[in-house]
């Protein structure tokens, strides 16, 4: 059965244009992040006023900024920050949100009502507003942006998981498991979670793209990654005053953000088509 599922997934993934393109774009970003851990064409941190605004060359592939820093090296290093923030933030929302959603569906009653009202309350504080509040208390920084984005992701996963789980709880094989004497929590982990895992994976991929976009927005506002660590959002902020002098300094980080978000959205759409249970002959 496992071999058949693997073969079916591989066959569908090759036929899904969205999945293939999204995988290539996402893989390119991951490759840039990994390479930048060991090597960059120049320095993303060293300031050299004598080398400011240099055009693209063999030494500086995309030129330098107003402080003489190598632009492509900053973009590559900034990929690390975006990925780390997105991974940790989505992991926070995934672990807590899925747990709450499964608990709400399994217990029902006042437990489900309390969790859903908590989710409704959390939606009143989007990521940027949460970051502003955390910044006022703790000061700006990457950790605060991770917490803000992660807290916003919790109710998203909780509501999705609870709704999907409730639909599975009415299925015949779950009723048979209950008739066989299995407890609710055993049924949750043996039957409910495996059947909604594909939906959670797709949602996590989409929220990963949103987290990268949110991190860039927070850094643009000065609430995210702080100097000297490069950030796509802060590169956009620094380039806005130079938009007429050197517009490419704004285009490069904007293009990086667009590639990341577009690639992950395509990957999520492809995964949704591949993992859709209606397209599978076996559960």
Coordinates of C-alpha atoms in Angstrom, one line a residue:
X1 CA 0.0 0.0 0.0
X2 CA 2.8 2.4 0.9
X3 CA 4.6 1.7 -2.4
X4 CA 1.4 2.3 -4.4
X5 CA 0.9 5.6 -2.6
X6 CA 4.5 6.7 -3.3
X7 CA 4.2 5.7 -7.0
X8 CA 0.8 7.5 -7.2
X9 CA 2.2 10.7 -5.6
X10 CA 5.3 10.7 -7.9
X11 CA 3.1 10.1 -11.0
X12 CA 0.7 13.0 -10.1
X13 CA 3.5 15.3 -9.1
X14 CA 5.1 15.0 -12.6
X15 CA 1.7 15.8 -14.2
X16 CA 1.1 18.9 -12.0
X17 CA 2.6 21.9 -13.6
X18 CA 2.0 24.0 -10.5
X19 CA 3.8 21.5 -8.3
X20 CA 6.8 21.2 -10.7
X21 CA 7.3 25.0 -11.1
X22 CA 6.7 25.7 -7.4
X23 CA 9.2 23.0 -6.4
X24 CA 11.8 24.5 -8.7
X25 CA 11.3 28.0 -7.5
X26 CA 11.2 26.9 -3.8
X27 CA 14.2 24.7 -4.3
X28 CA 16.2 27.6 -5.8
X29 CA 15.6 29.7 -2.8
X30 CA 16.5 26.9 -0.4
X31 CA 19.7 26.3 -2.4
X32 CA 20.6 30.0 -2.2
X33 CA 20.1 29.9 1.6
X34 CA 22.3 26.8 2.0
X35 CA 25.0 28.1 -0.2
X36 CA 25.1 31.5 1.6
X37 CA 25.9 29.6 4.8
X38 CA 29.3 28.8 3.4
X39 CA 29.9 31.2 0.5
X40 CA 28.7 34.5 -1.0
X41 CA 30.1 36.5 -3.9
X42 CA 31.0 39.4 -1.6
X43 CA 30.3 40.6 1.9
X44 CA 26.7 41.2 3.0
X45 CA 27.9 43.1 6.1
X46 CA 31.0 45.1 5.3
X47 CA 30.4 48.8 4.6
X48 CA 32.6 50.5 2.0
X49 CA 31.6 54.0 1.1
X50 CA 34.3 54.1 -1.6
X51 CA 32.4 51.3 -3.4
X52 CA 28.9 52.6 -3.1
X53 CA 26.5 52.4 -6.1
X54 CA 28.9 50.3 -8.2
X55 CA 27.2 48.8 -11.3
X56 CA 27.0 45.0 -11.9
X57 CA 30.4 43.5 -12.5
X58 CA 32.4 40.3 -12.1
X59 CA 33.2 41.4 -8.5
X60 CA 29.7 42.6 -7.7
X61 CA 27.1 40.6 -9.8
X62 CA 24.2 42.9 -9.0
X63 CA 26.2 46.0 -8.0
X64 CA 26.5 47.6 -4.5
X65 CA 24.1 49.7 -2.4
X66 CA 24.5 53.1 -0.9
X67 CA 26.8 51.7 1.8
X68 CA 29.0 49.7 -0.6
X69 CA 27.5 46.3 0.4
X70 CA 27.3 43.6 -2.2
X71 CA 23.6 43.3 -3.2
X72 CA 23.5 39.7 -4.3
X73 CA 25.2 38.6 -1.1
X74 CA 22.6 40.5 0.9
X75 CA 19.8 38.8 -1.0
X76 CA 21.3 35.4 -0.5
X77 CA 21.9 36.0 3.2
X78 CA 18.5 37.5 3.6
X79 CA 17.0 34.2 2.3
X80 CA 18.3 32.6 5.5
X81 CA 16.4 35.0 7.7
X82 CA 13.2 34.7 5.7
X83 CA 13.2 30.9 5.8
X84 CA 14.1 30.7 9.4
X85 CA 11.4 33.1 10.5
X86 CA 8.8 31.4 8.3
X87 CA 9.7 27.8 9.4
X88 CA 9.7 28.7 13.1
X89 CA 6.5 30.8 12.9
X90 CA 4.6 28.2 10.9
X91 CA 5.9 25.4 13.3
X92 CA 4.5 27.3 16.3
X93 CA 1.1 27.7 14.6
X94 CA 1.1 24.1 13.3
X95 CA 2.0 22.4 16.6
X96 CA -0.3 24.4 18.8
X97 CA -3.1 25.0 16.3
X98 CA -3.5 21.4 15.1
X99 CA -3.4 20.2 18.7
X100 CA -6.2 22.6 19.7
X101 CA -8.2 21.7 16.6
X102 CA -8.0 18.0 17.2
X103 CA -8.9 18.5 20.9
X104 CA -11.9 20.6 20.0
X105 CA -13.2 18.0 17.5
X106 CA -12.5 15.1 19.9
X107 CA -14.1 16.6 23.0
X108 CA -16.8 18.8 21.6
X109 CA -19.1 20.7 24.0
X110 CA -17.7 23.6 26.0
X111 CA -14.1 22.6 25.1
X112 CA -14.8 23.1 21.4
X113 CA -16.7 26.3 22.1
X114 CA -13.9 27.7 24.2
X115 CA -11.2 26.9 21.6
X116 CA -13.2 28.4 18.8
X117 CA -13.9 31.6 20.7
X118 CA -10.2 31.8 21.4
X119 CA -9.6 31.5 17.7
X120 CA -12.1 34.2 16.9
X121 CA -10.4 36.5 19.5
X122 CA -6.9 35.8 18.0
X123 CA -8.1 36.8 14.5
X124 CA -8.7 40.3 15.9
X125 CA -4.9 40.7 16.2
X126 CA -3.2 40.2 12.9
X127 CA 0.6 39.6 12.6
X128 CA 1.6 43.2 12.1
X129 CA -0.6 44.6 14.9
X130 CA 0.7 41.8 17.2
X131 CA 4.3 42.7 16.3
X132 CA 3.7 46.4 17.1
X133 CA 2.3 45.4 20.5
X134 CA 5.2 43.1 21.2
X135 CA 7.7 45.7 20.0
X136 CA 6.2 48.2 22.4
X137 CA 6.8 45.8 25.3
X138 CA 9.9 43.9 24.3
X139 CA 11.5 46.0 21.6
X140 CA 12.0 45.3 17.9
X141 CA 13.7 42.1 16.7
X142 CA 13.4 38.9 14.7
X143 CA 12.1 36.9 17.7
X144 CA 9.2 39.2 18.2
X145 CA 8.2 38.9 14.6
X146 CA 8.4 35.1 14.8
X147 CA 6.1 35.2 17.9
X148 CA 3.7 37.6 16.2
X149 CA 3.4 35.5 13.0
X150 CA 3.3 32.2 14.9
X151 CA 0.5 33.4 17.2
X152 CA -1.5 34.5 14.2
X153 CA -1.1 31.1 12.6
X154 CA -2.5 29.2 15.6
X155 CA -6.2 30.0 15.0
X156 CA -5.8 29.4 11.3
X157 CA -4.6 25.8 11.9
X158 CA -7.0 25.3 14.8
X159 CA -10.1 26.2 12.8
X160 CA -9.0 24.2 9.7
X161 CA -8.1 21.1 11.8
X162 CA -11.4 21.2 13.8
X163 CA -13.5 21.6 10.7
X164 CA -11.7 18.8 8.8
X165 CA -11.7 16.5 11.8
X166 CA -15.4 17.0 12.5
X167 CA -16.1 15.8 8.9
X168 CA -14.0 12.6 9.5
X169 CA -15.7 11.9 12.8
X170 CA -19.0 11.2 11.0
X171 CA -17.4 8.6 8.7
X172 CA -18.3 4.9 8.9
X173 CA -14.8 3.6 9.7
X174 CA -14.7 6.0 12.7
X175 CA -18.0 4.8 14.0
X176 CA -16.7 1.2 13.6
X177 CA -13.6 2.1 15.6
X178 CA -15.8 3.6 18.4
X179 CA -18.0 0.5 18.3
X180 CA -14.9 -1.6 18.7
X181 CA -14.2 0.2 22.0
X182 CA -11.4 2.6 20.9
X183 CA -11.2 5.8 22.9
X184 CA -11.6 9.3 21.4
X185 CA -7.9 10.2 21.6
X186 CA -6.8 6.8 20.1
X187 CA -9.2 7.4 17.3
X188 CA -7.9 10.9 16.8
X189 CA -4.3 9.7 16.3
X190 CA -5.0 6.5 14.5
X191 CA -7.8 7.6 12.1
X192 CA -8.6 11.3 12.2
X193 CA -5.1 12.8 12.0
X194 CA -3.9 10.6 9.1
X195 CA -7.0 11.4 7.1
X196 CA -6.6 15.2 7.4
X197 CA -2.8 15.4 7.2
X198 CA -2.8 16.3 3.5
X199 CA -5.0 19.3 4.2
X200 CA -2.7 20.4 7.0
X201 CA 0.4 20.1 4.8
X202 CA -1.2 22.2 2.0
X203 CA -2.2 24.9 4.5
X204 CA 1.2 24.9 6.0
X205 CA 2.8 25.5 2.6
X206 CA 0.5 28.4 1.9
X207 CA 1.1 29.9 5.4
X208 CA 4.8 29.6 4.8
X209 CA 4.5 32.0 1.9
X210 CA 2.3 34.3 4.0
X211 CA 4.9 34.2 6.8
X212 CA 7.7 35.2 4.4
X213 CA 5.6 38.1 3.2
X214 CA 4.7 39.1 6.7
X215 CA 8.4 39.0 7.8
X216 CA 9.3 41.3 4.9
X217 CA 6.5 43.7 5.8
X218 CA 7.6 43.8 9.5
X219 CA 11.3 44.3 8.5
X220 CA 10.2 47.1 6.2
X221 CA 8.5 48.8 9.1
X222 CA 11.6 48.3 11.3
X223 CA 10.0 45.7 13.5
X224 CA 11.6 42.5 12.1
X225 CA 15.2 41.5 11.5
X226 CA 17.5 44.2 12.8
X227 CA 20.9 45.4 11.4
X228 CA 23.4 44.2 10.6
X229 CA 21.6 41.0 9.5
X230 CA 20.3 41.5 5.9
X231 CA 16.5 41.3 5.3
X232 CA 14.5 41.7 2.1
X233 CA 12.0 44.0 3.8
X234 CA 14.7 46.3 5.2
X235 CA 16.4 46.4 1.8
X236 CA 13.2 47.7 0.3
X237 CA 12.9 50.3 3.1
X238 CA 16.5 51.5 2.5
X239 CA 15.9 51.6 -1.3
X240 CA 12.7 53.7 -1.2
X241 CA 14.7 56.9 -0.9
X242 CA 16.8 55.9 -3.9
X243 CA 14.0 54.8 -6.2
X244 CA 14.7 57.5 -8.8
X245 CA 18.5 57.4 -8.3
X246 CA 18.9 53.6 -8.5
X247 CA 15.6 51.8 -8.9
X248 CA 17.2 48.3 -9.2
X249 CA 18.0 48.4 -5.4
X250 CA 14.2 48.2 -4.8
X251 CA 13.5 45.8 -7.7
X252 CA 16.0 43.1 -6.6
X253 CA 14.5 42.4 -3.1
X254 CA 11.0 42.9 -4.4
X255 CA 11.7 40.3 -7.0
X256 CA 13.1 37.9 -4.3
X257 CA 9.9 38.3 -2.2
X258 CA 7.7 37.7 -5.3
X259 CA 9.6 34.6 -6.3
X260 CA 9.4 33.1 -2.8
X261 CA 5.7 33.8 -2.4
X262 CA 4.7 32.9 -5.9
X263 CA 6.8 29.7 -5.8
X264 CA 5.3 28.6 -2.4
X265 CA 1.8 29.4 -3.6
X266 CA 2.3 27.3 -6.7
X267 CA 3.7 24.5 -4.6
X268 CA 0.7 24.6 -2.3
X269 CA -1.7 24.6 -5.2
X270 CA 0.1 21.6 -6.7
X271 CA 0.1 19.7 -3.4
X272 CA -3.6 20.4 -3.0
X273 CA -4.3 18.8 -6.4
X274 CA -2.0 15.9 -5.8
X275 CA -3.2 15.1 -2.2
X276 CA -6.9 15.7 -2.8
X277 CA -8.6 12.5 -1.4
X278 CA -11.2 12.6 -4.2
X279 CA -8.4 11.9 -6.7
X280 CA -7.1 8.9 -4.8
X281 CA -8.6 5.4 -5.2
X282 CA -7.3 4.3 -1.8
X283 CA -7.8 5.9 1.6

